[in-house]
């Protein structure tokens, strides 16, 4: 009965989404207060119904209801409880339900935390979100229902994919989806502004904290996915340029450009049309990521679906969303004023260059991701685009971007001069050059790429510190100021991690019998042997090794080689000794012939790899500070003026 309740809740949710996506929009255009007032209660009801459906699916997993097809395909009676719960989004149908749950949660948040906004603006935003929710609910009900019955029910389930039986599944997908779906709010604000003709500083101020919040979640989601891949796949990689990884990275790049463009629109009234296009682009790329994962066009650990009908539906939905948005933009854009003028040398120009570089990087990644798919679809052969391409096109675009990251905040709005920029940054530049040139010598040999990367990182941090010191002399700056510089420092920390681990990591694949020792970095690793252990739904060979330094035991190391009872797929569980400046990474291979108990063992020494994810945390904290700035929680003069005009329009 529980699955039927969930299915019925989804049908009701679709009806509510259609109401939310139609009446408030019509009411806002025609000035009908009763229809405008429907926006907030409709979003609450939508969230409640989808939450009921999600709860029903979760209950089916917890209760091992193998009469539900989706449960039988992605669970097992031996599966630990935490993975039965997270298994709800471990497959195609459940992940889509999580997607639409996140969308309804964002819609509810807009209704709850936008009390200071004009009611007609909120109605338009909620209407757009309702239409998006209706599209996804229709997709679920027509092609991807998670509540289909299996009669008679299976005795036991196939089990969750062994790759997904990890804490990463609990945190990574929800965090990533919150970011993906969060850009729907920025999209909805942009469409609402186009519909109302109110592309002004107030609109940018309203949209900015929501865009930043989505960017925070996406940053953390990408970081968590990188950590998960790092320790789970057994060979220590933290980024693979996998097409689905790229699909999450693309909206992050465009979203970063959008945040900076919104700042210009809010402060100076410029870049209005450009900002709207970025908002449409960020959400469109989120939908593109959904298409890539669920259409069956990719062979990836991330790819869930293989039904062409599902792919066609998402592709049509993507075309409708993008096409209608761009049509509306083409209609409204010529009527939008250009905003404040600015000189060639100004903060506006530097932020425009920032946007161009970010969009160029996104375009290069998009080309490398889609081109092989297009070639394959046209039956022109198979083409693989790997890390060499992405590194070759992405890195040159990032170098000037990182350099300008320190320059932009120093430049004045409207007009500035080179002398005004150079004067406060000269010490940071000198220290960055000196440190960048000298640091590689301390790590065994000079490297131009290390010198450049470290120099840019120190340049960003030094410039931020100098600007903070200068600003605090005249009083305590707002949270947005602190957030900006903390996020920039986070980028610098990530750059340090990437540069150091790329250039100075060491890898050894060795044959080790009990008593053998291998050297890595300043450490030695001694192999003691392997023992068999049993888990809740797997058997494993557990390695016993010791990490030594100067002959003294640092800690025991216990990598595992698992075989799950429901699957013949072997899984490598690496053991990592993390540190601030290095990770020691050990994974088991296979037993070797010889009768001496030898195994193949992979040993990595990874300097500063944790800085990659530490930088992501700092970026997210910076975004949180910026989004929580009290200026965004106050009803501004512009907002009050907008409310007054809306009321006058409704009365007439």
XYZ file of C-alpha atoms in Angstrom:
652
model
C 0.000 0.000 0.000
C 2.901 2.346 0.776
C 4.201 2.436 -2.852
C 0.672 3.239 -4.098
C 0.450 6.146 -1.642
C 3.778 7.420 -2.985
C 2.621 7.127 -6.582
C -0.650 8.930 -5.795
C 1.281 11.691 -4.022
C 3.328 12.240 -7.192
C 0.154 12.547 -9.289
C -1.230 15.126 -6.857
C 2.149 16.906 -6.860
C 1.973 17.201 -10.653
C -1.465 18.832 -10.411
C -0.221 21.250 -7.749
C 2.885 22.061 -9.836
C 0.654 22.878 -12.819
C -1.413 25.212 -10.630
C 1.765 26.816 -9.232
C 3.174 27.197 -12.735
C 0.084 28.842 -14.248
C -2.193 30.846 -11.959
C 0.476 32.917 -10.119
C 2.120 33.820 -13.450
C -1.204 34.866 -14.975
C -2.139 36.695 -11.786
C 1.128 38.648 -11.773
C 0.705 39.662 -15.430
C -2.932 40.689 -15.034
C -2.753 42.063 -11.488
C -5.091 39.504 -9.842
C -4.178 39.486 -6.109
C -5.978 36.199 -5.325
C -4.013 34.306 -7.942
C -0.739 35.959 -6.885
C -1.422 34.840 -3.323
C -1.567 31.184 -4.450
C 2.203 31.082 -5.068
C 3.401 30.539 -1.523
C 0.806 27.950 -0.352
C 1.212 26.048 -3.634
C 4.968 25.733 -3.073
C 4.342 24.441 0.460
C 1.834 21.851 -0.779
C 4.191 20.793 -3.577
C 7.007 20.163 -1.112
C 4.707 18.239 1.243
C 3.439 15.897 -1.491
C 6.884 15.174 -2.922
C 8.241 14.625 0.604
C 5.446 12.072 1.175
C 6.396 10.259 -2.040
C 10.074 10.302 -1.092
C 9.222 9.026 2.392
C 7.187 6.163 0.886
C 10.099 5.094 -1.305
C 12.468 5.296 1.673
C 10.097 3.154 3.746
C 10.002 0.563 0.954
C 13.805 0.353 1.064
C 13.961 0.138 4.848
C 11.274 -2.588 4.930
C 12.951 -4.606 2.133
C 9.826 -4.462 -0.020
C 11.129 -6.409 -2.992
C 7.728 -6.315 -4.681
C 8.795 -2.820 -5.826
C 10.938 -3.151 -8.965
C 13.255 -0.287 -8.049
C 13.882 -1.669 -4.540
C 14.565 -5.150 -5.924
C 17.100 -3.706 -8.366
C 19.009 -1.532 -5.877
C 18.814 -3.170 -2.451
C 19.321 -6.427 -0.634
C 18.278 -7.856 2.722
C 21.939 -7.949 3.824
C 22.547 -4.325 2.877
C 23.326 -2.153 5.952
C 20.565 0.271 6.941
C 22.505 3.421 6.007
C 22.952 2.122 2.444
C 19.329 1.022 2.220
C 18.360 4.621 2.958
C 20.930 6.204 0.646
C 20.122 3.539 -1.956
C 16.902 5.494 -2.498
C 18.911 7.771 -4.790
C 21.380 5.090 -5.918
C 19.587 4.517 -9.238
C 17.863 6.414 -12.016
C 14.292 6.632 -10.701
C 15.203 7.482 -7.124
C 17.786 10.066 -8.131
C 15.142 11.857 -10.198
C 12.787 11.838 -7.221
C 15.602 13.351 -5.132
C 16.097 15.977 -7.888
C 12.460 17.074 -7.772
C 12.455 16.962 -3.942
C 15.377 19.390 -3.926
C 13.536 21.591 -6.418
C 10.459 21.733 -4.186
C 12.705 22.500 -1.203
C 14.271 25.452 -3.035
C 10.798 26.664 -4.009
C 9.690 26.432 -0.375
C 12.794 28.339 0.744
C 12.067 31.155 -1.723
C 8.520 31.377 -0.382
C 9.739 31.473 3.225
C 12.708 33.840 2.901
C 11.483 36.329 0.308
C 8.909 38.147 2.405
C 10.560 41.485 1.630
C 10.153 41.022 -2.124
C 7.153 42.333 -4.075
C 4.398 39.714 -4.192
C 4.157 39.812 -7.977
C 7.892 39.067 -8.298
C 7.607 36.114 -5.907
C 4.597 34.855 -7.868
C 6.559 34.916 -11.121
C 9.546 33.154 -9.553
C 7.311 30.483 -8.024
C 5.461 30.097 -11.305
C 8.672 29.356 -13.213
C 9.797 26.884 -10.541
C 6.375 25.234 -10.701
C 6.665 24.744 -14.463
C 10.120 23.185 -14.091
C 8.791 20.891 -11.334
C 5.837 19.906 -13.526
C 8.207 18.917 -16.335
C 10.259 16.651 -14.081
C 7.194 15.148 -12.380
C 5.735 14.360 -15.791
C 9.052 12.724 -16.709
C 8.963 10.565 -13.570
C 5.331 9.518 -13.974
C 5.580 8.695 -17.695
C 9.010 7.047 -17.933
C 10.685 6.635 -14.541
C 8.260 5.790 -11.759
C 10.095 4.341 -8.735
C 6.884 2.688 -7.476
C 6.282 0.082 -10.178
C 5.309 -3.311 -8.738
C 6.990 -6.664 -9.370
C 4.459 -9.469 -9.172
C 5.252 -11.847 -7.676
C 7.812 -10.022 -5.535
C 11.452 -11.129 -5.564
C 12.767 -13.197 -2.655
C 15.731 -10.865 -2.380
C 17.169 -7.866 -4.199
C 20.104 -7.649 -6.605
C 21.932 -5.386 -4.149
C 23.230 -1.869 -4.522
C 26.153 -1.342 -6.882
C 29.289 -2.110 -4.794
C 30.858 1.167 -5.946
C 27.987 2.990 -4.240
C 28.196 1.172 -0.921
C 30.193 3.941 0.612
C 29.537 6.988 2.850
C 30.131 9.085 -0.267
C 26.695 8.045 -1.532
C 25.093 9.487 1.606
C 26.506 12.988 1.167
C 27.731 13.544 -2.408
C 24.537 13.232 -4.514
C 22.281 15.322 -2.212
C 24.900 18.066 -1.988
C 25.502 18.033 -5.749
C 21.782 18.060 -6.520
C 21.213 20.998 -4.190
C 23.716 22.900 -6.295
C 22.360 21.685 -9.627
C 18.775 22.449 -8.731
C 19.656 25.659 -6.915
C 20.500 27.321 -10.204
C 16.826 26.911 -11.086
C 16.161 29.732 -8.597
C 18.609 32.055 -10.371
C 16.955 31.021 -13.646
C 13.496 31.693 -12.223
C 14.516 35.168 -11.006
C 15.947 35.961 -14.452
C 12.758 34.829 -16.241
C 10.617 36.702 -13.702
C 12.636 39.863 -14.309
C 12.206 39.469 -18.077
C 8.451 38.930 -17.714
C 8.044 41.965 -15.470
C 10.460 44.175 -17.397
C 12.199 44.896 -14.091
C 15.850 44.215 -14.924
C 17.355 46.555 -12.352
C 19.668 46.612 -9.372
C 16.894 45.375 -7.077
C 16.434 42.223 -9.155
C 20.177 41.517 -9.030
C 20.190 42.050 -5.251
C 17.294 39.622 -4.795
C 18.853 36.976 -7.020
C 22.427 37.214 -5.748
C 22.169 35.342 -2.395
C 20.185 32.498 -3.993
C 22.747 32.134 -6.759
C 25.559 32.138 -4.218
C 23.773 29.496 -2.116
C 23.448 27.196 -5.141
C 27.121 27.762 -5.954
C 28.087 26.815 -2.379
C 26.269 23.494 -2.568
C 27.676 22.720 -6.012
C 31.216 23.524 -4.826
C 30.877 21.180 -1.860
C 29.195 18.523 -4.013
C 32.024 18.530 -6.549
C 34.590 18.440 -3.729
C 32.869 15.484 -2.039
C 32.705 13.630 -5.346
C 36.421 14.199 -5.860
C 37.247 12.844 -2.396
C 35.000 9.833 -2.980
C 36.721 8.966 -6.255
C 40.115 9.504 -4.631
C 39.745 6.876 -1.934
C 37.210 4.518 -3.519
C 38.587 3.682 -6.971
C 41.935 2.483 -5.645
C 44.385 4.413 -7.787
C 44.439 7.762 -6.074
C 43.008 10.004 -8.783
C 41.036 13.045 -7.679
C 39.751 14.283 -11.071
C 39.360 12.260 -14.247
C 37.678 14.637 -16.700
C 34.907 12.068 -16.840
C 31.998 13.429 -18.946
C 29.677 13.428 -15.961
C 32.284 15.155 -13.803
C 32.482 17.735 -16.554
C 28.691 18.023 -16.506
C 28.843 19.184 -12.879
C 31.853 21.418 -13.515
C 30.198 23.296 -16.389
C 27.395 24.925 -14.351
C 29.976 25.685 -11.650
C 32.085 27.678 -14.121
C 29.076 29.525 -15.528
C 27.651 30.008 -12.023
C 30.929 31.595 -10.916
C 30.689 33.999 -13.852
C 27.049 34.692 -12.927
C 27.947 35.634 -9.330
C 30.458 38.217 -10.549
C 28.100 39.523 -13.228
C 25.307 39.964 -10.663
C 27.693 42.086 -8.588
C 28.174 44.462 -11.532
C 24.428 44.618 -12.206
C 23.685 45.339 -8.562
C 26.434 47.926 -8.044
C 26.466 49.689 -11.397
C 23.328 48.605 -13.296
C 25.485 47.204 -16.134
C 25.678 43.735 -17.728
C 21.892 43.242 -17.334
C 21.344 41.238 -20.491
C 24.612 39.383 -20.013
C 23.605 38.438 -16.467
C 20.258 37.082 -17.639
C 21.988 34.962 -20.285
C 24.376 33.566 -17.670
C 21.446 32.635 -15.405
C 19.747 30.842 -18.303
C 23.053 29.187 -19.235
C 23.849 27.925 -15.718
C 20.476 26.208 -15.346
C 20.536 24.906 -18.919
C 23.895 23.257 -18.225
C 22.407 21.676 -15.094
C 19.667 20.190 -17.297
C 22.322 19.089 -19.796
C 24.082 17.240 -16.987
C 20.802 15.515 -16.169
C 20.472 14.491 -19.815
C 24.033 13.116 -19.967
C 23.580 11.027 -16.827
C 20.143 9.654 -17.606
C 19.909 9.370 -21.357
C 22.087 6.314 -21.823
C 24.525 8.152 -24.131
C 27.399 7.723 -21.680
C 29.181 4.719 -20.279
C 30.172 5.947 -16.842
C 29.977 4.992 -13.188
C 27.683 8.002 -12.891
C 25.326 6.994 -15.690
C 22.113 5.338 -14.528
C 19.702 5.030 -17.408
C 19.832 3.221 -20.729
C 16.279 3.747 -22.015
C 16.336 5.942 -25.155
C 12.781 7.173 -24.439
C 14.013 8.768 -21.256
C 16.832 10.513 -23.067
C 14.499 11.855 -25.742
C 12.093 13.202 -23.107
C 14.868 15.070 -21.272
C 16.289 16.360 -24.550
C 12.878 17.714 -25.583
C 12.405 19.246 -22.122
C 15.859 20.851 -22.338
C 15.008 22.236 -25.785
C 11.700 23.669 -24.528
C 13.296 25.321 -21.475
C 16.247 26.795 -23.368
C 14.226 27.719 -26.454
C 11.414 29.470 -24.590
C 13.897 31.288 -22.337
C 15.952 32.591 -25.232
C 12.798 33.592 -27.124
C 11.632 35.609 -24.128
C 15.090 37.135 -23.838
C 15.115 38.119 -27.529
C 11.739 39.814 -27.051
C 12.668 41.739 -23.907
C 16.398 42.427 -24.286
C 16.142 45.321 -26.798
C 14.013 47.256 -24.287
C 16.602 46.986 -21.493
C 18.842 49.985 -20.826
C 22.574 49.470 -21.061
C 23.279 50.788 -17.580
C 26.199 52.842 -16.338
C 29.089 53.598 -18.683
C 32.613 52.604 -17.699
C 36.142 53.189 -18.939
C 38.415 50.618 -20.511
C 40.421 50.497 -17.297
C 37.860 49.837 -14.546
C 36.557 47.098 -12.273
C 33.695 46.491 -14.722
C 36.161 45.731 -17.506
C 38.169 43.360 -15.324
C 34.999 41.507 -14.276
C 33.966 41.300 -17.924
C 37.336 39.707 -18.761
C 36.758 37.354 -15.803
C 33.408 36.354 -17.329
C 34.892 35.839 -20.794
C 37.662 33.598 -19.447
C 35.230 31.521 -17.391
C 32.866 31.155 -20.342
C 35.781 30.233 -22.635
C 36.863 27.547 -20.152
C 33.300 26.244 -19.967
C 33.094 26.214 -23.775
C 36.341 24.250 -24.060
C 35.157 21.672 -21.509
C 31.739 21.460 -23.197
C 33.347 20.865 -26.592
C 35.588 18.112 -25.238
C 32.621 16.469 -23.521
C 30.061 16.586 -26.343
C 32.239 16.243 -29.451
C 32.869 12.473 -29.028
C 29.129 11.956 -28.473
C 28.252 13.869 -31.654
C 30.845 11.957 -33.687
C 29.456 8.665 -32.380
C 25.840 9.707 -33.026
C 26.692 10.541 -36.651
C 28.403 7.134 -37.086
C 31.700 8.809 -37.883
C 33.677 6.535 -35.585
C 34.745 6.439 -31.964
C 36.716 9.304 -30.487
C 38.108 9.589 -27.005
C 38.943 12.983 -25.503
C 40.968 12.605 -22.343
C 42.999 14.610 -19.833
C 45.679 15.778 -22.339
C 43.079 17.808 -24.256
C 41.396 19.266 -21.173
C 44.673 20.146 -19.479
C 45.988 21.753 -22.674
C 42.959 24.015 -23.217
C 41.890 24.649 -19.621
C 45.162 25.595 -17.947
C 46.094 28.537 -20.261
C 42.693 30.104 -19.559
C 43.087 29.742 -15.814
C 46.462 31.501 -15.593
C 45.209 35.011 -16.556
C 42.027 34.402 -14.566
C 44.026 33.678 -11.406
C 46.206 36.728 -11.991
C 43.207 39.042 -12.414
C 41.558 37.564 -9.325
C 43.895 39.669 -7.190
C 43.623 42.758 -9.395
C 39.839 43.053 -9.731
C 38.961 43.936 -6.114
C 41.588 46.710 -6.113
C 40.266 48.476 -9.201
C 37.672 51.235 -8.776
C 34.271 51.229 -10.421
C 33.788 53.304 -13.612
C 37.421 54.371 -13.984
C 40.798 53.475 -12.548
C 44.448 53.665 -13.564
C 47.354 51.245 -13.653
C 49.118 53.265 -10.968
C 46.134 52.961 -8.620
C 46.153 49.187 -9.089
C 49.907 48.636 -8.996
C 50.631 50.743 -5.921
C 48.818 48.611 -3.304
C 49.796 45.313 -4.972
C 53.526 45.824 -5.576
C 54.596 44.041 -2.377
C 52.283 41.090 -3.032
C 53.671 40.789 -6.560
C 57.298 40.878 -5.394
C 56.722 38.250 -2.694
C 54.793 36.036 -5.130
C 57.591 36.111 -7.724
C 60.299 35.425 -5.151
C 58.376 32.603 -3.464
C 57.230 31.045 -6.733
C 60.801 30.872 -8.053
C 62.331 29.527 -4.833
C 59.723 27.019 -3.526
C 60.352 24.317 -6.202
C 63.982 24.028 -5.095
C 62.820 22.685 -1.726
C 61.015 19.764 -3.403
C 63.835 18.128 -5.280
C 64.079 20.148 -8.441
C 62.958 23.323 -10.112
C 59.779 23.220 -12.200
C 58.321 26.086 -14.226
C 54.725 24.937 -13.740
C 55.214 24.688 -9.973
C 56.823 28.125 -9.868
C 53.933 29.607 -11.849
C 51.227 27.861 -9.828
C 52.732 28.656 -6.431
C 53.461 32.223 -7.498
C 49.837 32.766 -8.556
C 48.520 31.225 -5.320
C 50.741 33.434 -3.154
C 49.837 36.425 -5.341
C 46.122 35.898 -4.633
C 46.586 35.370 -0.890
C 49.006 38.283 -0.527
C 46.737 40.669 -2.431
C 43.733 39.610 -0.331
C 45.614 40.107 2.941
C 46.795 43.580 1.894
C 43.278 44.601 0.853
C 41.795 43.309 4.111
C 44.356 45.249 6.161
C 43.712 48.414 4.157
C 39.934 48.098 4.445
C 39.837 47.363 8.193
C 41.676 50.604 8.962
C 38.523 52.531 8.032
C 36.095 50.263 9.878
C 34.753 46.724 9.821
C 33.829 45.725 6.251
C 30.575 43.861 5.444
C 30.363 40.072 5.294
C 30.321 40.097 1.509
C 33.819 41.641 1.521
C 35.143 38.928 3.841
C 33.368 36.256 1.836
C 34.885 37.409 -1.452
C 38.442 37.316 -0.151
C 37.965 34.024 1.711
C 36.648 32.407 -1.484
C 39.602 33.793 -3.450
C 42.001 32.393 -0.858
C 40.183 29.059 -1.168
C 40.934 29.061 -4.896
C 44.600 29.741 -4.088
C 44.721 26.832 -1.617
C 43.191 24.495 -4.218
C 45.752 25.651 -6.787
C 48.578 24.796 -4.354
C 47.148 21.305 -3.869
C 46.712 20.674 -7.603
C 50.172 21.923 -8.545
C 52.030 20.065 -5.802
C 50.295 16.709 -6.122
C 50.500 16.793 -9.928
C 54.220 17.519 -10.013
C 55.608 15.741 -6.967
C 53.464 12.685 -6.274
C 55.149 9.297 -6.476
C 53.575 5.953 -7.374
C 54.966 2.467 -6.956
C 53.400 -0.863 -7.925
C 55.421 -3.507 -6.105
C 55.413 -7.197 -5.274
C 55.423 -7.607 -1.507
C 55.787 -10.766 0.527
C 55.509 -10.798 4.345
C 58.451 -8.878 5.777
C 59.172 -6.847 2.619
C 59.596 -3.071 2.882
C 59.103 -0.321 0.298
C 60.154 3.334 0.572
C 57.855 6.248 -0.298
C 58.772 9.845 0.459
C 60.354 9.972 3.931
C 58.518 6.829 5.000
C 58.831 3.065 4.747
C 55.945 0.613 4.423
C 56.349 -2.958 5.714
C 54.083 -5.763 4.503
C 53.055 -8.259 7.202
C 50.506 -10.360 5.316
C 46.824 -10.704 4.464
C 43.929 -12.161 6.457
C 40.332 -13.001 5.510
C 37.480 -11.078 7.123
C 33.697 -10.958 6.658
C 31.460 -7.896 6.403
C 27.661 -7.620 6.511
C 27.307 -8.426 2.806
C 30.844 -9.119 1.615
C 34.004 -11.142 2.204
C 37.363 -9.434 2.080
C 41.101 -9.941 2.142
C 42.459 -7.461 4.680
C 46.044 -6.333 4.297
C 48.231 -5.830 7.366
C 50.976 -3.284 6.758
C 52.938 -0.829 8.896
C 53.879 2.765 8.142
C 57.356 3.511 9.483
C 59.496 6.634 9.730
C 63.121 6.335 10.791
C 62.368 2.781 11.852
C 59.573 3.871 14.220
C 55.964 2.771 13.792
C 53.714 5.647 12.721
C 50.484 3.672 12.282
C 49.148 0.339 10.952
C 47.668 0.270 7.426
C 44.739 -1.992 6.504
C 43.681 -1.842 2.833
C 41.057 -4.373 1.718
C 40.072 -6.330 -1.363
C 36.331 -7.024 -1.110
C 33.991 -9.415 -2.919
C 30.312 -8.712 -2.402
C 28.028 -11.735 -1.990
C 25.552 -10.555 -4.620
C 28.176 -9.531 -7.159
C 31.344 -11.028 -8.536
C 32.843 -7.560 -8.884
C 35.958 -7.164 -6.678
C 36.258 -3.818 -4.912
C 39.433 -2.145 -3.731
C 39.237 -0.304 -0.421
C 42.343 1.813 -0.092
C 43.833 2.803 3.253
C 45.009 6.392 3.589
C 47.085 8.068 6.254
C 46.085 11.699 5.708
C 48.228 14.652 6.687
C 48.369 18.399 6.242
C 51.258 18.252 3.765
C 51.022 14.664 2.458
C 48.894 11.546 2.152
C 50.238 8.003 2.279
C 47.933 5.905 0.115
C 48.040 2.092 -0.009
C 45.809 -0.311 -1.943
C 45.870 -4.081 -2.464
C 46.079 -5.608 -5.908
C 45.893 -9.355 -6.418
C 47.652 -12.354 -4.818
C 50.739 -13.448 -6.769
C 52.116 -16.866 -7.569
C 55.080 -18.248 -5.716
C 53.612 -19.678 -2.546
C 55.255 -17.047 -0.314
C 52.059 -15.073 0.390
C 53.056 -12.232 -1.910
C 50.555 -9.638 -3.169
C 50.744 -6.773 -5.605
C 50.596 -3.534 -3.626
C 50.164 -0.004 -4.922
C 51.782 2.749 -2.833
C 51.368 6.491 -3.381
C 52.977 9.511 -1.782
C 50.743 12.509 -2.455
C 52.006 15.885 -1.245
C 49.413 18.546 -0.365
C 46.530 16.618 -1.949
C 44.192 17.504 0.943
C 44.646 21.188 0.070
C 42.501 20.614 -3.016
C 39.455 19.910 -0.859
C 40.450 22.312 1.896
C 40.338 25.051 -0.721
C 36.826 23.951 -1.749
C 35.709 24.246 1.888
C 37.185 27.756 2.105
C 35.391 28.717 -1.128
C 32.109 27.456 0.300
C 32.663 29.315 3.589
C 33.408 32.465 1.619
C 30.192 31.999 -0.315
C 28.289 31.473 2.932
C 29.635 34.731 4.365
C 28.702 36.583 1.188
C 25.190 35.106 1.025
C 24.530 35.914 4.701
C 25.372 39.611 4.311
C 22.697 41.554 6.166
C 22.119 43.794 3.141
C 20.313 40.907 1.437
C 17.962 40.462 4.391
C 16.779 44.063 4.423
C 13.984 45.429 2.341
C 15.820 47.880 0.148
C 14.560 51.182 -1.132
C 14.432 49.757 -4.623
C 12.372 46.815 -3.424
C 9.915 49.098 -1.654
C 9.637 51.189 -4.782
C 8.999 48.052 -6.791
C 6.235 46.982 -4.423
C 4.604 50.405 -4.694
C 4.669 50.329 -8.495
C 3.279 46.796 -8.540
C 0.440 47.816 -6.246
C -0.342 50.806 -8.446
C -0.371 48.608 -11.506
C -2.756 46.128 -9.884
C -5.112 48.934 -8.841
C -5.258 50.367 -12.342
